[in-house]
Each structure stands twice: as C-alpha cells, then as structure tokens.
Amino acid sequence: MSAEPDAYAEDRARLVLDLRGSGVQDQRVIEAMERTPREMFVPESFRRHAYDDTALPLALGQTVSQPSIVGMMTEALEPHPRAKALEIGCGSGYQAVVLSQLVRRVYTVERIKALLREAERRFHELGRGNITTRHGDGMKGWPEQAPFECILVTAAASDQVPQALIDQLAVGGRLVAPVGGNPLSQRLIKLVKQEDGSTVETELCLCRFVPLLGGVE
Ligand code: SAH
C-alpha cells in the first residue's frame, strides 16, 4: 500500500507495541494495521495523533475507532483469505482497509453519504480493489451478498444486534458488534452462528461507540 515515504515509521512501530500490549496476538492483523496509513483517515489537524491509541474525530460527529479496538475486533472476526466480510459503519474507511487485507472482499455500508465519498476516495488512492461500498441503512445488512463469514458493526445498537444481520451470517460465521444504548456501559460482543441458526455469544470487553441509527443522510 502506498503510504507517504515514511514520516510515520516510528509511530507505526509504537502502534504495534500498543496492539500487543492490549492483547492482540494475530500477527496478520498486526501487520495489516502496520501497513495501513492511519494518518490518511483522520482530519489534517489530528495527523500527529494518528498513531495514538485513541479514537479520533471524523466530520459530522462520527469517530475513527481506537487502534487497539480495531485490532481486537478484526482478530475476533477470525478473517481468512476466502472469507466475505460485511462492515456496518464505514466511517473513514480505516477499519475496512485493515480488514480488506485479510479477507477476499469487504462490503461496507455507511448511512452518511459525505463520509462514504471520502472513504471511497481513500480506497481508490490506496489501490484497495476488494472493497465494495453502499450508501444505505446498514441495519438491513446486504442481503444480495449474504451469507458472510465475518460481520462487523462499528456503531452501537441500543439493545440487540439487528436480526437481519444475524440472518446474513454464514453457519460458523463470526459477528462482532457493540451493544448498549448507554455510551458508558456498552459491551463489545462476538456471536458465532450455529448449525441450527442460533448464536453463541461471548463478551470481548466494554467499549464506547457512536449509536447505530436508522435512515440515511
Ligand atoms: N469503521 C469506522 C468507524 C465509524 S464510526 C472507521 O474505521 O472509521 C460509526 C459509523 O457508523 C459512522 O460513520 C455512522 O455514520 C455509521 N452508522 C451509524 N448507523 C448506521 C447504519 N444504520 N448504517 C450504516 N452506517 C451507520
């Protein structure tokens, strides 16, 4: 991937240490994040913080998730090179670019058109040909492309993961999502789809995401 010649090499090395320190173990995930120029995904004025382990603001009240959370979510999805992945909440496109290096194709949905157009520009600049975008309400998923081995929701549902997304998960597939209406007590959960269509849930950690909203802008 063509990052700028490397003003950020040291920052990226620090990012790797932060990821390991927060429990991310999958070397492929760490390498994908090390290759992804996060400075391209944040507003100009925050570039010098691009590799800090914090969430950073995007336009229109949205945020780029914290790197250690991106690492943890990506690892929990158990991505593999033949998998099809669905992301709800494209935002800056950072998470989609990380994931696109680990699966066959990423389908990503965003409800705010202006954000999606910016993300598409970044995908193009980085030569990510295996990311397909849609402007729409991600609560409905992307039924035409289902089933997905990996589904990632990057905005918090108030009480439960929308059933349409669970329906679009392949048997054995993994869905990772923040759940909880109160931003101070959201849980990041992982669901694994069973043969009989039910899901087994594990809690990964507490987290703080912007809300999953209906409709488009
Ligand atoms: N994954 C992003 C983080 C995005 S923040 C990144 O790496 O930068 C969450 C995003 O989810 C916001 O951009 C918000 O507009 C979007 N969102 C919220 N509800 C949505 C919905 N129902 N469908 C699609 N996108 C949604």
Coordinates of N, CA and C in Angstrom, one line a residue, residues 10-190:
E10 N 8.2 5.5 12.9 CA 8.4 5.3 14.3 C 7.0 5.1 15.0
D11 N 6.1 6.0 14.6 CA 4.7 5.9 15.1 C 4.1 4.6 14.9
R12 N 4.3 4.0 13.7 CA 3.7 2.7 13.4 C 4.4 1.6 14.3
A13 N 5.6 1.7 14.6 CA 6.3 0.8 15.4 C 5.7 0.8 16.8
R14 N 5.4 2.0 17.3 CA 4.7 2.2 18.6 C 3.3 1.6 18.6
L15 N 2.7 1.8 17.5 CA 1.3 1.2 17.4 C 1.4 -0.3 17.6
V16 N 2.4 -1.0 17.0 CA 2.5 -2.4 17.1 C 2.7 -2.8 18.6
L17 N 3.5 -2.0 19.3 CA 3.6 -2.3 20.7 C 2.3 -2.1 21.5
D18 N 1.6 -1.1 21.1 CA 0.3 -0.8 21.8 C -0.7 -2.0 21.5
L19 N -0.7 -2.5 20.3 CA -1.6 -3.6 19.9 C -1.2 -4.8 20.7
R20 N 0.1 -5.1 20.8 CA 0.5 -6.3 21.5 C 0.1 -6.1 23.0
G21 N 0.4 -4.9 23.5 CA 0.1 -4.6 24.9 C -1.4 -4.8 25.3
S22 N -2.2 -4.5 24.3 CA -3.7 -4.6 24.6 C -4.2 -6.0 24.2
G23 N -3.3 -6.9 24.0 CA -3.8 -8.3 23.8 C -4.0 -8.8 22.4
V24 N -3.7 -8.0 21.4 CA -3.9 -8.5 20.0 C -2.7 -9.4 19.7
Q25 N -3.0 -10.6 19.3 CA -2.0 -11.6 19.1 C -1.7 -12.0 17.7
D26 N -2.8 -11.9 16.9 CA -2.7 -12.4 15.5 C -1.8 -11.6 14.7
Q27 N -0.7 -12.2 14.3 CA 0.4 -11.4 13.6 C -0.1 -10.8 12.3
R28 N -1.0 -11.5 11.6 CA -1.5 -11.0 10.3 C -2.3 -9.7 10.6
V29 N -3.1 -9.7 11.7 CA -3.8 -8.4 12.0 C -2.9 -7.3 12.3
I30 N -1.8 -7.6 13.1 CA -0.9 -6.6 13.5 C -0.2 -6.0 12.2
E31 N 0.2 -6.9 11.3 CA 0.9 -6.5 10.1 C 0.0 -5.7 9.2
A32 N -1.3 -6.1 9.1 CA -2.2 -5.3 8.3 C -2.4 -3.9 8.8
M33 N -2.4 -3.8 10.1 CA -2.5 -2.4 10.7 C -1.2 -1.6 10.6
E34 N -0.1 -2.3 10.6 CA 1.2 -1.7 10.4 C 1.3 -1.1 9.0
R35 N 0.7 -1.8 8.1 CA 0.7 -1.3 6.7 C -0.3 -0.2 6.3
T36 N -1.3 0.0 7.2 CA -2.4 0.9 6.9 C -2.0 2.3 7.4
P37 N -1.9 3.3 6.5 CA -1.5 4.6 6.9 C -2.7 5.4 7.6
R38 N -2.8 5.2 8.9 CA -4.0 5.8 9.6 C -4.0 7.3 9.4
E39 N -2.9 8.0 9.2 CA -2.9 9.4 9.0 C -3.8 9.9 7.9
M40 N -4.0 9.0 6.9 CA -4.9 9.3 5.8 C -6.4 9.4 6.1
F41 N -6.7 8.8 7.3 CA -8.1 8.6 7.7 C -8.6 9.6 8.7
V42 N -7.7 10.5 9.2 CA -8.1 11.4 10.2 C -8.0 12.9 9.7
P43 N -8.7 13.8 10.3 CA -8.6 15.2 9.8 C -7.2 15.7 9.9
E44 N -6.8 16.5 9.0 CA -5.5 17.1 9.0 C -4.9 17.5 10.4
S45 N -5.8 18.2 11.1 CA -5.3 18.8 12.4 C -5.0 17.7 13.5
F46 N -5.5 16.4 13.2 CA -5.2 15.3 14.1 C -4.1 14.4 13.7
R47 N -3.5 14.7 12.5 CA -2.5 13.8 11.9 C -1.4 13.4 12.9
R48 N -0.9 14.4 13.7 CA 0.2 14.0 14.6 C -0.3 13.0 15.7
H49 N -1.6 12.9 15.8 CA -2.1 11.9 16.8 C -2.6 10.6 16.1
A50 N -2.3 10.5 14.8 CA -2.9 9.4 14.1 C -2.5 8.0 14.6
Y51 N -1.4 7.9 15.3 CA -1.0 6.6 15.8 C -1.1 6.4 17.3
D52 N -1.7 7.4 17.9 CA -2.0 7.3 19.4 C -3.1 6.2 19.5
D53 N -3.1 5.6 20.6 CA -4.2 4.5 20.8 C -5.4 5.2 21.4
T54 N -6.0 6.1 20.6 CA -7.3 6.7 21.0 C -8.2 6.8 19.7
A55 N -9.5 6.9 20.0 CA -10.4 7.2 18.9 C -10.2 8.7 18.5
L56 N -10.4 9.0 17.2 CA -10.2 10.4 16.8 C -11.5 10.8 16.0
P57 N -11.8 12.1 16.1 CA -13.0 12.6 15.5 C -12.9 12.6 14.0
L58 N -14.1 12.3 13.4 CA -14.3 12.5 11.9 C -15.3 13.7 11.7
A59 N -15.6 14.0 10.5 CA -16.6 15.0 10.3 C -18.0 14.5 10.8
L60 N -18.9 15.4 11.0 CA -20.3 15.1 11.3 C -20.5 14.2 12.5
G61 N -19.7 14.5 13.5 CA -19.9 13.9 14.8 C -19.5 12.4 14.9
Q62 N -18.9 11.9 13.9 CA -18.5 10.4 13.9 C -17.0 10.3 14.4
T63 N -16.6 9.1 14.6 CA -15.2 8.9 15.1 C -14.6 7.7 14.3
V64 N -13.2 7.7 14.2 CA -12.4 6.6 13.8 C -12.1 5.8 15.1
S65 N -12.4 4.5 15.1 CA -12.2 3.8 16.3 C -10.7 3.7 16.7
Q66 N -10.6 3.5 18.0 CA -9.2 3.3 18.7 C -8.5 2.1 18.1
P67 N -7.2 2.3 17.7 CA -6.5 1.1 17.1 C -6.6 -0.2 17.9
S68 N -6.5 -0.1 19.2 CA -6.5 -1.4 19.9 C -7.9 -2.1 19.8
I69 N -8.9 -1.3 19.7 CA -10.3 -1.9 19.5 C -10.4 -2.4 18.1
V70 N -9.9 -1.7 17.1 CA -9.9 -2.2 15.7 C -9.1 -3.5 15.6
G71 N -8.0 -3.6 16.3 CA -7.2 -4.8 16.3 C -8.0 -6.0 16.9
M72 N -8.6 -5.7 18.1 CA -9.3 -6.7 18.8 C -10.5 -7.2 18.0
M73 N -11.3 -6.3 17.4 CA -12.4 -6.7 16.6 C -12.0 -7.5 15.4
T74 N -10.9 -7.0 14.7 CA -10.5 -7.7 13.5 C -10.1 -9.1 13.8
E75 N -9.3 -9.3 14.9 CA -8.9 -10.6 15.4 C -10.1 -11.5 15.7
A76 N -11.1 -10.9 16.4 CA -12.2 -11.7 16.8 C -13.1 -12.2 15.6
L77 N -13.0 -11.5 14.5 CA -13.7 -11.9 13.3 C -13.1 -13.2 12.7
E78 N -11.9 -13.6 13.1 CA -11.1 -14.7 12.5 C -11.2 -14.7 11.0
P79 N -10.6 -13.6 10.5 CA -10.7 -13.4 9.0 C -9.8 -14.4 8.3
H80 N -10.2 -14.8 7.1 CA -9.3 -15.7 6.3 C -9.4 -15.3 4.8
P81 N -8.4 -15.7 4.0 CA -8.4 -15.1 2.6 C -9.5 -15.5 1.7
R82 N -10.4 -16.5 2.1 CA -11.5 -16.8 1.3 C -12.8 -16.2 1.8
A83 N -12.7 -15.5 2.9 CA -14.0 -15.0 3.6 C -14.5 -13.7 2.9
K84 N -15.8 -13.6 2.9 CA -16.5 -12.4 2.5 C -16.9 -11.7 3.8
A85 N -16.6 -10.4 3.9 CA -16.9 -9.7 5.2 C -17.9 -8.5 4.9
L86 N -18.7 -8.3 5.9 CA -19.6 -7.1 5.8 C -19.3 -6.2 7.0
E87 N -19.2 -4.9 6.7 CA -19.0 -3.9 7.7 C -20.2 -3.0 7.7
I88 N -20.7 -2.7 8.9 CA -21.8 -1.7 9.0 C -21.1 -0.5 9.7
G89 N -21.1 0.7 9.0 CA -20.5 1.9 9.6 C -19.1 2.1 9.0
C90 N -19.0 2.4 7.7 CA -17.8 2.6 7.0 C -16.9 3.7 7.6
G91 N -17.6 4.8 8.0 CA -16.9 6.0 8.6 C -15.8 6.4 7.7
S92 N -14.6 6.5 8.2 CA -13.4 7.0 7.5 C -12.9 5.9 6.5
G93 N -13.3 4.7 6.7 CA -12.8 3.6 5.8 C -11.6 2.9 6.4
Y94 N -11.1 3.3 7.6 CA -9.9 2.7 8.2 C -10.1 1.2 8.4
Q95 N -11.1 0.9 9.2 CA -11.4 -0.5 9.5 C -11.5 -1.4 8.3
A96 N -12.2 -0.8 7.3 CA -12.4 -1.6 6.0 C -11.1 -1.9 5.3
V97 N -10.2 -0.9 5.3 CA -8.9 -1.1 4.7 C -8.1 -2.2 5.5
V98 N -8.1 -2.1 6.8 CA -7.4 -3.1 7.6 C -8.0 -4.5 7.2
L99 N -9.3 -4.7 7.3 CA -9.9 -6.0 7.1 C -9.7 -6.5 5.6
S100 N -9.7 -5.5 4.7 CA -9.6 -5.9 3.3 C -8.3 -6.6 2.9
Q101 N -7.3 -6.5 3.8 CA -6.0 -7.2 3.6 C -6.0 -8.6 4.1
L102 N -7.1 -9.0 4.8 CA -7.2 -10.3 5.4 C -8.3 -11.2 4.9
V103 N -9.2 -10.6 4.1 CA -10.3 -11.4 3.5 C -10.4 -11.2 2.0
R104 N -11.3 -12.0 1.4 CA -11.4 -11.9 -0.1 C -12.0 -10.5 -0.5
R105 N -13.1 -10.2 0.2 CA -13.8 -8.9 -0.2 C -14.5 -8.4 1.0
V106 N -14.5 -7.0 1.1 CA -15.2 -6.4 2.2 C -16.4 -5.6 1.6
Y107 N -17.6 -5.8 2.0 CA -18.7 -5.0 1.7 C -19.0 -4.1 2.8
T108 N -19.0 -2.7 2.6 CA -19.2 -1.8 3.7 C -20.3 -0.8 3.4
V109 N -21.1 -0.6 4.4 CA -22.3 0.2 4.3 C -22.1 1.4 5.2
E110 N -22.5 2.6 4.7 CA -22.5 3.8 5.6 C -23.7 4.7 5.3
R111 N -24.3 5.2 6.4 CA -25.6 6.0 6.2 C -25.3 7.4 5.8
I112 N -24.1 8.0 6.1 CA -23.8 9.4 5.8 C -23.0 9.5 4.5
K113 N -23.7 10.0 3.4 CA -23.1 10.0 2.1 C -21.8 10.7 2.0
A114 N -21.7 11.8 2.7 CA -20.4 12.6 2.6 C -19.2 11.8 3.1
L115 N -19.4 11.1 4.2 CA -18.4 10.3 4.8 C -18.0 9.2 3.8
L116 N -19.0 8.5 3.2 CA -18.7 7.4 2.3 C -17.9 7.9 1.1
R117 N -18.2 9.1 0.6 CA -17.5 9.5 -0.6 C -16.0 9.7 -0.3
E118 N -15.7 10.3 0.9 CA -14.3 10.4 1.4 C -13.6 9.1 1.5
A119 N -14.3 8.1 2.1 CA -13.8 6.8 2.3 C -13.5 6.2 0.9
E120 N -14.4 6.3 0.0 CA -14.2 5.7 -1.3 C -12.9 6.3 -2.0
R121 N -12.7 7.6 -1.8 CA -11.5 8.3 -2.3 C -10.3 7.7 -1.8
R122 N -10.3 7.4 -0.5 CA -9.1 6.8 0.2 C -8.9 5.3 -0.4
F123 N -10.0 4.6 -0.5 CA -9.8 3.2 -1.1 C -9.1 3.2 -2.4
H124 N -9.6 4.2 -3.2 CA -9.0 4.4 -4.6 C -7.5 4.7 -4.5
E125 N -7.2 5.7 -3.6 CA -5.8 6.2 -3.5 C -4.9 5.0 -3.0
L126 N -5.5 4.2 -2.2 CA -4.6 3.1 -1.6 C -4.7 1.8 -2.5
G127 N -5.4 1.9 -3.6 CA -5.5 0.8 -4.5 C -6.2 -0.4 -3.9
R128 N -7.2 -0.2 -3.0 CA -7.9 -1.3 -2.5 C -9.1 -1.7 -3.4
G129 N -8.8 -2.6 -4.3 CA -9.9 -3.0 -5.2 C -10.9 -4.0 -4.7
N130 N -10.7 -4.5 -3.5 CA -11.6 -5.5 -3.0 C -12.5 -5.0 -1.9
I131 N -12.8 -3.7 -2.0 CA -13.8 -3.1 -1.0 C -15.0 -2.6 -1.9
T132 N -16.2 -3.0 -1.6 CA -17.4 -2.6 -2.3 C -18.2 -1.8 -1.3
T133 N -18.7 -0.6 -1.7 CA -19.4 0.3 -0.8 C -20.9 0.4 -1.1
R134 N -21.7 0.8 -0.1 CA -23.1 1.1 -0.3 C -23.5 2.2 0.6
H135 N -24.2 3.2 0.0 CA -24.8 4.2 0.9 C -26.2 3.8 1.3
G136 N -26.4 3.5 2.5 CA -27.7 3.0 2.9 C -27.8 2.7 4.4
D137 N -28.9 2.1 4.9 CA -29.1 1.8 6.3 C -28.5 0.4 6.5
G138 N -27.4 0.3 7.2 CA -26.8 -1.0 7.4 C -27.5 -1.9 8.3
M139 N -28.6 -1.4 9.0 CA -29.3 -2.4 9.9 C -30.0 -3.5 9.0
K140 N -30.1 -3.2 7.8 CA -30.7 -4.2 6.9 C -29.7 -5.1 6.3
G141 N -28.4 -4.8 6.6 CA -27.3 -5.7 6.0 C -27.2 -5.5 4.5
W142 N -26.8 -6.6 3.8 CA -26.6 -6.5 2.4 C -27.0 -7.9 1.9
P143 N -28.4 -8.1 1.8 CA -28.9 -9.5 1.6 C -28.4 -10.1 0.3
E144 N -28.2 -9.3 -0.8 CA -27.9 -9.8 -2.1 C -26.5 -10.5 -2.0
Q145 N -25.7 -10.1 -1.1 CA -24.3 -10.7 -1.0 C -24.2 -11.8 0.1
A146 N -25.2 -12.0 0.9 CA -25.2 -12.9 2.0 C -25.0 -14.3 1.5
P147 N -24.5 -15.3 2.2 CA -24.0 -15.2 3.6 C -22.6 -14.7 3.7
F148 N -22.3 -14.1 4.9 CA -20.9 -13.6 5.2 C -20.3 -14.4 6.3
E149 N -19.0 -14.7 6.1 CA -18.3 -15.4 7.2 C -17.9 -14.4 8.3
C150 N -17.8 -13.1 8.0 CA -17.5 -12.1 9.0 C -18.4 -10.9 8.9
I151 N -19.0 -10.5 10.0 CA -19.8 -9.3 10.0 C -19.4 -8.4 11.2
L152 N -19.1 -7.2 10.9 CA -18.6 -6.3 11.9 C -19.5 -5.0 11.9
V153 N -20.0 -4.7 13.1 CA -20.8 -3.5 13.2 C -19.9 -2.5 14.0
T154 N -19.8 -1.3 13.5 CA -18.9 -0.3 14.2 C -19.7 0.8 14.8
A155 N -21.0 0.6 15.0 CA -21.8 1.6 15.7 C -22.7 0.8 16.6
A156 N -23.1 1.4 17.8 CA -23.7 0.5 18.8 C -25.2 0.5 18.7
A157 N -25.7 -0.8 18.6 CA -27.2 -1.0 18.7 C -27.6 -0.8 20.1
S158 N -28.8 -0.2 20.3 CA -29.2 0.1 21.7 C -29.5 -1.1 22.5
D159 N -30.1 -2.2 22.0 CA -30.3 -3.3 22.9 C -29.8 -4.7 22.3
Q160 N -30.0 -4.8 21.0 CA -29.6 -6.1 20.4 C -29.1 -5.9 19.0
V161 N -28.4 -6.9 18.5 CA -27.9 -6.8 17.1 C -29.1 -7.0 16.2
P162 N -29.3 -6.2 15.2 CA -30.4 -6.4 14.3 C -30.5 -7.8 13.7
Q163 N -31.7 -8.4 13.8 CA -31.8 -9.8 13.3 C -31.4 -10.0 11.9
A164 N -31.6 -8.9 11.0 CA -31.3 -9.1 9.6 C -29.8 -9.4 9.5
L165 N -29.0 -8.9 10.4 CA -27.5 -9.2 10.3 C -27.2 -10.6 10.7
I166 N -27.9 -11.0 11.7 CA -27.7 -12.4 12.2 C -28.1 -13.4 11.1
D167 N -29.2 -13.0 10.4 CA -29.7 -13.9 9.3 C -28.7 -14.0 8.2
Q168 N -27.9 -13.0 8.0 CA -27.0 -12.9 6.9 C -25.6 -13.5 7.2
L169 N -25.5 -14.0 8.4 CA -24.2 -14.6 8.9 C -24.2 -16.1 8.5
A170 N -23.1 -16.5 7.9 CA -22.9 -17.9 7.5 C -22.9 -18.8 8.7
V171 N -23.2 -20.1 8.6 CA -23.0 -21.0 9.7 C -21.5 -21.1 10.0
G172 N -21.2 -21.0 11.2 CA -19.8 -20.9 11.6 C -19.2 -19.5 11.6
G173 N -20.0 -18.6 11.0 CA -19.5 -17.2 10.8 C -19.5 -16.4 12.2
R174 N -18.7 -15.4 12.2 CA -18.5 -14.6 13.4 C -19.0 -13.2 13.2
L175 N -19.8 -12.7 14.1 CA -20.3 -11.3 14.1 C -19.8 -10.6 15.3
V176 N -19.2 -9.4 15.1 CA -18.7 -8.6 16.3 C -19.4 -7.3 16.3
A177 N -20.0 -6.9 17.4 CA -20.7 -5.7 17.5 C -20.8 -5.1 18.9
P178 N -20.8 -3.7 19.0 CA -21.0 -3.1 20.3 C -22.5 -3.0 20.5
V179 N -22.9 -3.3 21.7 CA -24.3 -3.3 22.1 C -24.5 -2.5 23.4
G180 N -25.6 -1.7 23.4 CA -25.9 -0.9 24.6 C -26.2 0.5 24.3
G181 N -27.4 1.0 24.8 CA -27.8 2.4 24.5 C -27.0 3.4 25.3
N182 N -26.6 3.0 26.5 CA -25.8 4.0 27.3 C -24.3 3.9 26.9
P183 N -23.8 5.1 26.4 CA -22.4 5.0 25.9 C -21.4 4.7 27.0
L184 N -21.8 4.8 28.2 CA -20.9 4.5 29.3 C -20.9 3.0 29.7
S185 N -21.8 2.3 29.1 CA -21.8 0.9 29.5 C -22.1 -0.1 28.3
Q186 N -21.5 0.2 27.2 CA -21.7 -0.7 26.0 C -20.7 -1.9 26.2
R187 N -21.2 -3.0 25.6 CA -20.4 -4.2 25.6 C -20.1 -4.5 24.2
L188 N -18.8 -5.0 23.9 CA -18.4 -5.5 22.6 C -18.6 -7.0 22.6
I189 N -19.5 -7.5 21.8 CA -19.8 -8.9 21.8 C -19.5 -9.6 20.5
K190 N -19.3 -10.9 20.6 CA -19.0 -11.7 19.5 C -20.1 -12.8 19.4

